[in-house]
XYZ file of C-alpha atoms in Angstrom:
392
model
C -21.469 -9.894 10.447
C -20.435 -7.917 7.197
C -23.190 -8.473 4.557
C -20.086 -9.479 2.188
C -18.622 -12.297 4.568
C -22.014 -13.848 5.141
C -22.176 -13.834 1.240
C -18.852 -15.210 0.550
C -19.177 -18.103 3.594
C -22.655 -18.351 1.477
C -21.234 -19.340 -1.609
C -18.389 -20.909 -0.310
C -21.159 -23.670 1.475
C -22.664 -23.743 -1.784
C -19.954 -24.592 -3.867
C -17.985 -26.794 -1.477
C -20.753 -28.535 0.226
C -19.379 -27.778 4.169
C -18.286 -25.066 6.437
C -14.684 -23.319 5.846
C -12.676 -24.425 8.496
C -11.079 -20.464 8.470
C -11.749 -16.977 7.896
C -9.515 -14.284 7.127
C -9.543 -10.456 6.395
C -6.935 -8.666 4.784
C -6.588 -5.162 4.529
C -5.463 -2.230 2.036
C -2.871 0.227 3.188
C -2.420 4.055 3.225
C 0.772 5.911 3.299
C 0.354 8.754 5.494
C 4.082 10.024 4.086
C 6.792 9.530 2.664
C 6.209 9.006 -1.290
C 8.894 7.354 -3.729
C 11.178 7.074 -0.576
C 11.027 3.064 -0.785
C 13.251 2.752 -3.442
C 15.801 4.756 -2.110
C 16.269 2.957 0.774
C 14.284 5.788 3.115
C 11.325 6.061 5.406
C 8.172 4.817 4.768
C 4.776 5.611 7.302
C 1.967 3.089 5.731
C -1.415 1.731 7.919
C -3.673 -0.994 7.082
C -7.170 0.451 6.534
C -10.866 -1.054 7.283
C -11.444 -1.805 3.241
C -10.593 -5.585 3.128
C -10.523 -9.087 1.417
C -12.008 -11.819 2.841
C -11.174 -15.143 2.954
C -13.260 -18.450 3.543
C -10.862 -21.388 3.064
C -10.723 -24.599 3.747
C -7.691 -27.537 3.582
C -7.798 -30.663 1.333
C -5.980 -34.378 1.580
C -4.805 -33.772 -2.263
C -2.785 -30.744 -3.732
C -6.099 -29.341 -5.478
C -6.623 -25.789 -5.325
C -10.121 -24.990 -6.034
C -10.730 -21.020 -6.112
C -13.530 -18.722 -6.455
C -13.352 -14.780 -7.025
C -16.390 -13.655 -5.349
C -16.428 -9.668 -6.956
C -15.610 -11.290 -10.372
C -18.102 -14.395 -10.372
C -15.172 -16.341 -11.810
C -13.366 -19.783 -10.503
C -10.310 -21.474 -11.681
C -9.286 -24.837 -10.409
C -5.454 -25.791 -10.402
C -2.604 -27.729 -8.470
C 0.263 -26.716 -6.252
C 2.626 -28.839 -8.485
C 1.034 -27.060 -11.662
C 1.317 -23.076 -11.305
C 0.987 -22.199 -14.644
C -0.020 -18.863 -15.748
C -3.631 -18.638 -17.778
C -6.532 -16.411 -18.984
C -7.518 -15.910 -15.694
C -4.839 -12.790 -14.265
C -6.174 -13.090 -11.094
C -5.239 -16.344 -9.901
C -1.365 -14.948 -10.669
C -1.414 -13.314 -7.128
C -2.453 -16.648 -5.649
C -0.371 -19.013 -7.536
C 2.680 -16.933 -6.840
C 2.219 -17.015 -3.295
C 2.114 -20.759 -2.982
C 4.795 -21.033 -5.127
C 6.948 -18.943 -2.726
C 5.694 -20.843 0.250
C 6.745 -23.846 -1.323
C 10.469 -22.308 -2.352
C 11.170 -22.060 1.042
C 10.606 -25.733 1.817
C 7.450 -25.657 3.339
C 4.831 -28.931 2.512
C 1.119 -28.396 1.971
C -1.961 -29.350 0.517
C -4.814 -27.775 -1.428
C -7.588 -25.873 -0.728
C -10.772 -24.716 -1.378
C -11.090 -21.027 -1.457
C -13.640 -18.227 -1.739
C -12.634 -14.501 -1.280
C -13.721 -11.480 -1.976
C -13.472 -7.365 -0.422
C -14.663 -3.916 -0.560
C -10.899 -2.522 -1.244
C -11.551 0.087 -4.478
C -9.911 -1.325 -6.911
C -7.347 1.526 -8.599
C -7.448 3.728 -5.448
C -4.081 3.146 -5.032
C -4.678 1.229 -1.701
C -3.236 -2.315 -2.664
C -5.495 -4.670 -3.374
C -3.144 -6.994 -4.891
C -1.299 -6.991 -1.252
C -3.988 -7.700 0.508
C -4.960 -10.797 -1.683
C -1.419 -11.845 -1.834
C -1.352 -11.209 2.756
C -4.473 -12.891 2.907
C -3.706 -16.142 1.329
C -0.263 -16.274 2.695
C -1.853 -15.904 6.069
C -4.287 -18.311 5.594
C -2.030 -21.387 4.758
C 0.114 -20.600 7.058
C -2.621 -21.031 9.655
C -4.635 -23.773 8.224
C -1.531 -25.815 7.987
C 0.284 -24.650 11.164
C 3.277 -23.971 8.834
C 4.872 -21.436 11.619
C 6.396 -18.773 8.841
C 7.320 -15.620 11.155
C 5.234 -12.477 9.887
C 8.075 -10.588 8.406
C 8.986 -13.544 6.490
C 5.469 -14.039 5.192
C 5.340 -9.920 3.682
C 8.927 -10.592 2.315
C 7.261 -13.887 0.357
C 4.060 -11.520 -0.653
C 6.337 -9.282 -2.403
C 8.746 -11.982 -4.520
C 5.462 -13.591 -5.624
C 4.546 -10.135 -7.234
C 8.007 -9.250 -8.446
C 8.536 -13.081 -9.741
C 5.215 -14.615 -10.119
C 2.991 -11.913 -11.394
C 5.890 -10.047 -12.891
C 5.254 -6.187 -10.922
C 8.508 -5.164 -9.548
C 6.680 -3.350 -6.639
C 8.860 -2.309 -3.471
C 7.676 -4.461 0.202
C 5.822 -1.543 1.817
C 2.241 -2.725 0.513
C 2.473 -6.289 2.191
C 4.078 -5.174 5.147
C 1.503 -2.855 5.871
C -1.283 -5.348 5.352
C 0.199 -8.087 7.217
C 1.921 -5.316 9.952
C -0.544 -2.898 10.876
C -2.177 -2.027 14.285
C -5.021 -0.291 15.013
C -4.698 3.639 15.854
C -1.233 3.647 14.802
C 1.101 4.155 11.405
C 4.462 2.130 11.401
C 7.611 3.620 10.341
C 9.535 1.400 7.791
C 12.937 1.327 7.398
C 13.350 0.229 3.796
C 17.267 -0.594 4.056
C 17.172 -2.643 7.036
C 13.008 -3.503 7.392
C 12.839 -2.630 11.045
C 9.458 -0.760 12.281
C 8.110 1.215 14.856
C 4.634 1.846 15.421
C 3.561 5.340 16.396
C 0.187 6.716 17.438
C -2.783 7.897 15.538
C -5.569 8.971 17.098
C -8.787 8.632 15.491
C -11.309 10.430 17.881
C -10.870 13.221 16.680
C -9.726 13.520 12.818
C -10.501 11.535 10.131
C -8.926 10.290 6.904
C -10.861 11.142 3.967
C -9.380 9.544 0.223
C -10.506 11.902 -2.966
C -9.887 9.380 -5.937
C -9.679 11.610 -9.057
C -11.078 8.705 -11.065
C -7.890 9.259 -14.086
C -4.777 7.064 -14.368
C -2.726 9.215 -16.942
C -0.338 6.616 -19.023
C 2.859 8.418 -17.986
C 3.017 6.401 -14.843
C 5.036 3.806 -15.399
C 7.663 5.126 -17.605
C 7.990 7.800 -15.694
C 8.520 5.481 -12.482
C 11.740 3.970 -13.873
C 13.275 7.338 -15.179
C 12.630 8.472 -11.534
C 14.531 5.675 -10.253
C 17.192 6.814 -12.582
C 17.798 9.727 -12.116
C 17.428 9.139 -8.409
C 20.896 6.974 -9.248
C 22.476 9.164 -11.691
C 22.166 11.448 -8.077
C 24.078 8.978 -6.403
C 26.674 8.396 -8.639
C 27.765 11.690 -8.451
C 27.948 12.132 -4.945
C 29.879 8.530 -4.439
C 32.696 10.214 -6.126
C 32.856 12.522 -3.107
C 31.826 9.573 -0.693
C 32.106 6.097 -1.226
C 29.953 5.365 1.448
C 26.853 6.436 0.010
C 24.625 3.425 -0.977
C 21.740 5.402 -1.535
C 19.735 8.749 -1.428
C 18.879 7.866 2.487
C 23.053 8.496 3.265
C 22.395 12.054 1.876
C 22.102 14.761 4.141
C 20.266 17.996 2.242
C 23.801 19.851 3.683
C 25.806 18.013 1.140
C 23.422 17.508 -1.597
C 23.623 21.542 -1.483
C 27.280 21.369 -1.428
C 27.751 19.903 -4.648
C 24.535 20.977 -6.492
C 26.924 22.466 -9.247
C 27.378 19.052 -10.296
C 24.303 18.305 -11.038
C 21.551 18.893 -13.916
C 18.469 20.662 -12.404
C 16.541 18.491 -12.735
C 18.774 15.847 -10.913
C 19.268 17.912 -8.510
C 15.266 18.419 -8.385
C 14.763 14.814 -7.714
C 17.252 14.118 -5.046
C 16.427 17.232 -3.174
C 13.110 15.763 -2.539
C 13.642 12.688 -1.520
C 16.511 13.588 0.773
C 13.862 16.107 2.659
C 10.966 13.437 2.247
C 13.249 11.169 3.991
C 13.751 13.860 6.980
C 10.463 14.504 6.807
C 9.420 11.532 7.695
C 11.165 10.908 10.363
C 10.032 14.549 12.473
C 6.399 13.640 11.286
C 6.824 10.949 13.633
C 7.540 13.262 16.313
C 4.515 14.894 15.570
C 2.651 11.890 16.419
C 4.443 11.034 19.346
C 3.261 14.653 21.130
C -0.101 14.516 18.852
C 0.762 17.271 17.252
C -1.849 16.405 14.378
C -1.128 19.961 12.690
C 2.361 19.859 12.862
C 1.795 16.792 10.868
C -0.848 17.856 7.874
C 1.503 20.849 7.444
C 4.071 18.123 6.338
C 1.528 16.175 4.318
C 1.252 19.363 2.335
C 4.856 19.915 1.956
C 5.092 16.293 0.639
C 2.783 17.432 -1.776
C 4.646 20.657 -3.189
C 7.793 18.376 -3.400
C 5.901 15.581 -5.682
C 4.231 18.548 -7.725
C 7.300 20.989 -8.141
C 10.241 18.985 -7.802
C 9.517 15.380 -8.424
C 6.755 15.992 -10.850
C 5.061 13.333 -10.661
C 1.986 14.637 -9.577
C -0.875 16.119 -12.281
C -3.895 18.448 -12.426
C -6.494 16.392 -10.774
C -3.933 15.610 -7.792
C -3.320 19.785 -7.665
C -6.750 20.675 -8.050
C -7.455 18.760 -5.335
C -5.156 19.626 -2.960
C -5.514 23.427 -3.634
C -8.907 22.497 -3.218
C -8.068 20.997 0.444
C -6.054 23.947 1.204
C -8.680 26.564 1.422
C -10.927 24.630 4.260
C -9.431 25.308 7.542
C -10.891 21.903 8.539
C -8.419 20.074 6.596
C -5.171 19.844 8.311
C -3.154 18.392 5.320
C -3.130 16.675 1.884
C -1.390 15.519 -0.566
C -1.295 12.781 -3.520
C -0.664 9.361 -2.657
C 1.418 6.885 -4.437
C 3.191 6.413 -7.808
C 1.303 9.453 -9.137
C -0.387 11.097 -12.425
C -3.615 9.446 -10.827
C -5.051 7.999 -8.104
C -6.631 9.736 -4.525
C -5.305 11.979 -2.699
C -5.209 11.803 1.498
C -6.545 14.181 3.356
C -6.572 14.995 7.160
C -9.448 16.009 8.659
C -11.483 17.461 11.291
C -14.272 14.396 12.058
C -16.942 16.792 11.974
C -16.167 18.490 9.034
C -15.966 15.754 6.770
C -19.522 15.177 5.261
C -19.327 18.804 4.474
C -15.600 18.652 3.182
C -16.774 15.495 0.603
C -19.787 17.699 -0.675
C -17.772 20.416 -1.503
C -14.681 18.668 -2.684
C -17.298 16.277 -5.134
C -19.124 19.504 -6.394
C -15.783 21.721 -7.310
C -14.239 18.642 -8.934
C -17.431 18.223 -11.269
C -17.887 22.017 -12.035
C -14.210 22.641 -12.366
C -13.340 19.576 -14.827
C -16.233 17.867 -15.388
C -14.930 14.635 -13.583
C -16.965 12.545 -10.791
C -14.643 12.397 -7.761
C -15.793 8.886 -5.776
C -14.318 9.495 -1.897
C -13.709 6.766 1.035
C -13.442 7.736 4.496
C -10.841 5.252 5.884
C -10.461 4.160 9.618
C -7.159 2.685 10.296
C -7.348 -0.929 11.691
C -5.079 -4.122 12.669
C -3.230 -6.200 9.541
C -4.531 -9.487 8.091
C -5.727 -11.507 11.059
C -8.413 -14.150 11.732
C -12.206 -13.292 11.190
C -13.636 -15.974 13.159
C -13.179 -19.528 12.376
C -16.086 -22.446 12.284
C -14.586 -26.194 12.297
C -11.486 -25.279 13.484
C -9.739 -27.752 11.674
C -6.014 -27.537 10.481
């Protein structure tokens, strides 16, 4: 057993005084592609990874919920009919899941609860989502509640946008909650239906190059994204009422009335309508694993979030250009919001030690920065552990 379960069951027998009746693990994601697509209703391609949170839990007779971070050596006991927000920011993610449980009608006690992970924490591989899968899972199980999955990642995400007050998109939980292992799922962000497609893992391997820096620009430049992503659509409903969003573009139109637009409108739309495409024939990569075919798309994402998008920065590029002169590496390219964070890089498996060593020394000669990487291996969503007293 994992070191860290057998010292989170530890503390939980320690604290509670018995066995937990369940165990859960709850993974991060990655987003192989499609970047700031969510939000305009595109194509996402996320898969939950083997960094996790674990769960030992067990159910009361009252509506106590006693609670234990594990990583943070802090504890907060509360109620289910008291979900009040205090010092302790953590507990948000928890409280707001059992207060969306409860919104939909469902009855439940407390709990006693220890978790705790190895997801790194500003990687930009959704910790919070994992927490928030992980508990929602759990009670679900330990009280034979019988909430559908989809239903559960669609909960995850209102207790973030309502309880803890993020107004993050649902691709984070779903891939947590969704994933498989060896395979990616496609997202539909309009209309949430998936499809899984293959990734083989014998192979290639995903290696994450966190550049350590979270530049301040991020979130303000998030929401002026999002706008001008809509300013893009309001122009072109004039010429089609039809269009909802960026996803009912076709880059054939969008050309047709660039003359319309500012440039750097025009910029931002022209990259998410190809991201969107691009998506969807990286798929068909995968389906003849045409792993090449793919990274050569991963690096295209990449120009489009440096040149057009601009949300990417100089420890993202430097990376990346970095990744681009080792013919091992079939693609890269930042992941997530941007101005921070890893990038994701594709691999050769037995290139990899040698790709870190290199990447880690240019990165500290080049800007004096300490790049901290994490092979990832792509695994099945939040699921059981193993379970001692199976009582519900």
């Amino acid at each position: 057993m994992d070191p860290l379960v057998t010292a989170i069951i530890e503390t939980f027998r320690a604290s509670f005084g018995a066995e937990p009746a369940l165990l859960v693990r709850s993974p991060g994601r990655i987003n192989l592609i499609g970047e700031h697509t969510d939000y305009n209703m595109g194509f996402v391609l996320p898969a939950a990874i083997d960094r996790e949170m674990f769960f030992a839990i067990s159910p009361r007779t009252d509506k106590v919920c006693r609670t234990i971070a594990y990583n943070l050596n802090r504890e907060e006991t509360f109620a289910t009919d008291q979900l009040e927000k205090t010092e302790e920011k953590w507990t948000y993610y928890l409280k707001g899941v059992i207060d969306q449980i409860q919104k939909l009608g469902y009855e439940f006690h407390g709990f006693d609860l220890v978790f705790g992970g190895n997801i790194p924490v500003g990687a930009g591989v959704s910790s919070s989502a994992a927490l928030e899968a992980g508990l929602a899972f759990a009670i679900n199980e330990l009280y034979q509640l019988g909430i559908p999955k989809m239903a559960l990642v669609q909960l995850c995400q209102r207790a973030e946008n309502q309880f803890v007050g993020l107004n993050c998109g649902i691709m984070d939980m779903f891939a947590s909650l969704m994933g498989d292992t060896d395979a990616v799922i496609r997202l539909d962000c309009r209309s949430l239906e998936y499809e899984y497609f293959p990734f083989t893992q014998e192979q290639h391997v995903l290696v994450l190059c966190d550049t350590g820096v979270k530049h301040s620009l991020g979130t303000s430049e998030y929401n002026t994204r999002r706008a001008e992503c809509e300013r893009g659509v309001a122009i072109l409903q004039a010429h089609k009422p039809s269009i909802q969003s960026l996803r009912d573009v076709s880059i054939e139109f969008l050309q047709e009335h660039q003359a319309e637009f500012d440039p750097v409108t025009y910029k931002r739309c022209k990259y998410i309508v190809e991201e969107i495409n691009r998506v969807v024939e990286a798929c068909k990569d995968l389906q003849k694993d045409d792993l090449e075919a793919f990274g050569k798309k991963m690096y295209q994402t990449h120009e489009g979030l440096q040149h057009d998008y601009e949300v990417s920065c100089e420890e993202l590029d430097f990376l990346v250009d970095q990744a681009r002169l080792n013919p091992a590496v079939l693609g890269a390219r930042m992941m997530g919001g941007g101005f921070g964070g890893c990038t994701i890089n594709l691999i050769e498996k037995g290139a990899a030690d040698a790709f870190i060593e290199t990447m880690t020394r240019a990165y500290k000669e080049s800007l004096n920065l300490d790049l901290v990487t994490h092979k990832v291996v792509i695994k099945k969503g939040t699921s059981r552990l193993e379970s001692s007293n199976e009582r519900v």
